[in-house]
Amino acid sequence: MNDCIISILIKNPKLLYKTKYTDDVYLKVLSYNGLVLKYINEQTQEMCDVAVKQNCWALKYAKYKTEEICLQAILQDKSALMYVNSELKEIVEKRYRKCI
């Protein structure tokens, strides 16, 4: 049953607005398309992490922007730095320079 739901949600992510699903369903969908995060109202840190690992641009929609999640995003594409909160930007940039 979950596989059918996941397939439908991957093809029609706006359906995530209308119904509450389990975290496992959200995580599975996010592992295919991180940008679907924008349709999930009740995000968890794990959801944000999975979404950003799949697509760095999901950082734009992440409610949880931890240092690790932000670093993960800019390691994929430094341009994602524009979505890092100002209080974390300097820390994340320093860690980024150490990683490259």
CSV table of C-alpha atoms in Angstrom, one decimal:
chain,number,residue,atom,x,y,z
A,1,MET,CA,0.0,0.0,0.0
A,2,ASN,CA,2.7,2.5,0.9
A,3,ASP,CA,4.5,1.9,-2.4
A,4,CYS,CA,1.4,3.0,-4.3
A,5,ILE,CA,1.0,6.1,-2.1
A,6,ILE,CA,4.7,7.0,-2.6
A,7,SER,CA,4.4,6.6,-6.3
A,8,ILE,CA,1.4,8.8,-6.4
A,9,LEU,CA,3.0,11.5,-4.2
A,10,ILE,CA,6.2,11.5,-6.3
A,11,LYS,CA,4.2,12.2,-9.4
A,12,ASN,CA,1.8,14.6,-7.6
A,13,PRO,CA,3.6,16.3,-4.7
A,14,LYS,CA,1.0,18.9,-4.2
A,15,LEU,CA,-1.2,16.2,-2.6
A,16,LEU,CA,1.1,16.4,0.4
A,17,TYR,CA,-0.7,19.7,1.3
A,18,LYS,CA,-4.0,18.0,1.6
A,19,THR,CA,-3.4,14.9,3.8
A,20,LYS,CA,-1.1,14.0,6.7
A,21,TYR,CA,1.2,11.1,6.0
A,22,THR,CA,3.6,9.2,8.2
A,23,ASP,CA,7.2,10.5,8.5
A,24,ASP,CA,8.3,7.3,6.7
A,25,VAL,CA,6.2,8.2,3.6
A,26,TYR,CA,7.6,11.8,3.6
A,27,LEU,CA,11.1,10.5,3.9
A,28,LYS,CA,10.7,8.1,1.1
A,29,VAL,CA,9.2,10.8,-1.2
A,30,LEU,CA,12.0,13.2,-0.2
A,31,SER,CA,14.7,10.7,-1.1
A,32,TYR,CA,13.4,10.8,-4.7
A,33,ASN,CA,12.8,14.5,-4.9
A,34,GLY,CA,14.1,16.8,-2.2
A,35,LEU,CA,12.2,19.8,-3.5
A,36,VAL,CA,8.9,18.2,-2.4
A,37,LEU,CA,9.9,19.6,1.0
A,38,LYS,CA,8.1,22.8,0.1
A,39,TYR,CA,4.8,20.9,0.3
A,40,ILE,CA,5.4,19.5,3.8
A,41,ASN,CA,4.1,21.7,6.6
A,42,GLU,CA,5.2,19.7,9.6
A,43,GLN,CA,8.8,19.1,8.7
A,44,THR,CA,11.3,17.4,10.9
A,45,GLN,CA,15.1,17.9,11.0
A,46,GLU,CA,15.5,14.4,9.4
A,47,MET,CA,13.2,15.4,6.6
A,48,CYS,CA,15.2,18.5,5.9
A,49,ASP,CA,18.4,16.5,6.0
A,50,VAL,CA,17.1,13.9,3.5
A,51,ALA,CA,15.7,16.6,1.2
A,52,VAL,CA,18.9,18.6,1.1
A,53,LYS,CA,21.1,15.5,0.6
A,54,GLN,CA,18.9,14.7,-2.4
A,55,ASN,CA,18.8,18.3,-3.8
A,56,CYS,CA,20.7,21.2,-2.3
A,57,TRP,CA,18.0,23.7,-3.4
A,58,ALA,CA,15.6,22.1,-0.9
A,59,LEU,CA,17.4,24.3,1.6
A,60,LYS,CA,15.2,27.1,0.4
A,61,TYR,CA,12.2,25.3,1.9
A,62,ALA,CA,13.8,23.8,5.0
A,63,LYS,CA,12.4,24.8,8.3
A,64,TYR,CA,15.5,23.3,10.0
A,65,LYS,CA,18.7,24.9,8.8
A,66,THR,CA,21.3,23.4,11.0
A,67,GLU,CA,25.0,23.9,10.4
A,68,GLU,CA,25.3,20.4,9.0
A,69,ILE,CA,22.3,20.7,6.7
A,70,CYS,CA,23.6,24.0,5.3
A,71,LEU,CA,27.1,22.6,4.8
A,72,GLN,CA,25.6,19.6,3.0
A,73,ALA,CA,23.8,22.0,0.6
A,74,ILE,CA,26.8,24.2,-0.2
A,75,LEU,CA,29.1,21.2,-0.7
A,76,GLN,CA,26.7,20.3,-3.6
A,77,ASP,CA,26.5,23.8,-4.9
A,78,LYS,CA,28.1,26.9,-3.3
A,79,SER,CA,25.3,29.0,-4.7
A,80,ALA,CA,22.9,27.4,-2.1
A,81,LEU,CA,24.7,29.7,0.4
A,82,MET,CA,22.0,32.3,-0.4
A,83,TYR,CA,19.5,30.2,1.6
A,84,VAL,CA,21.8,29.9,4.7
A,85,ASN,CA,20.6,32.0,7.7
A,86,SER,CA,22.9,35.0,8.3
A,87,GLU,CA,23.9,33.8,11.8
A,88,LEU,CA,25.2,30.5,10.3
A,89,LYS,CA,26.6,31.9,7.1
A,90,GLU,CA,30.1,32.7,8.3
A,91,ILE,CA,30.5,29.4,10.2
A,92,VAL,CA,29.3,27.3,7.2
A,93,GLU,CA,31.6,29.2,4.9
A,94,LYS,CA,34.6,28.4,7.1
A,95,ARG,CA,33.7,24.7,7.3
A,96,TYR,CA,33.2,24.7,3.5
A,97,ARG,CA,36.7,26.1,2.9
A,98,LYS,CA,38.1,23.3,5.1
A,99,CYS,CA,36.3,20.6,3.1
A,100,ILE,CA,37.3,21.7,-0.4
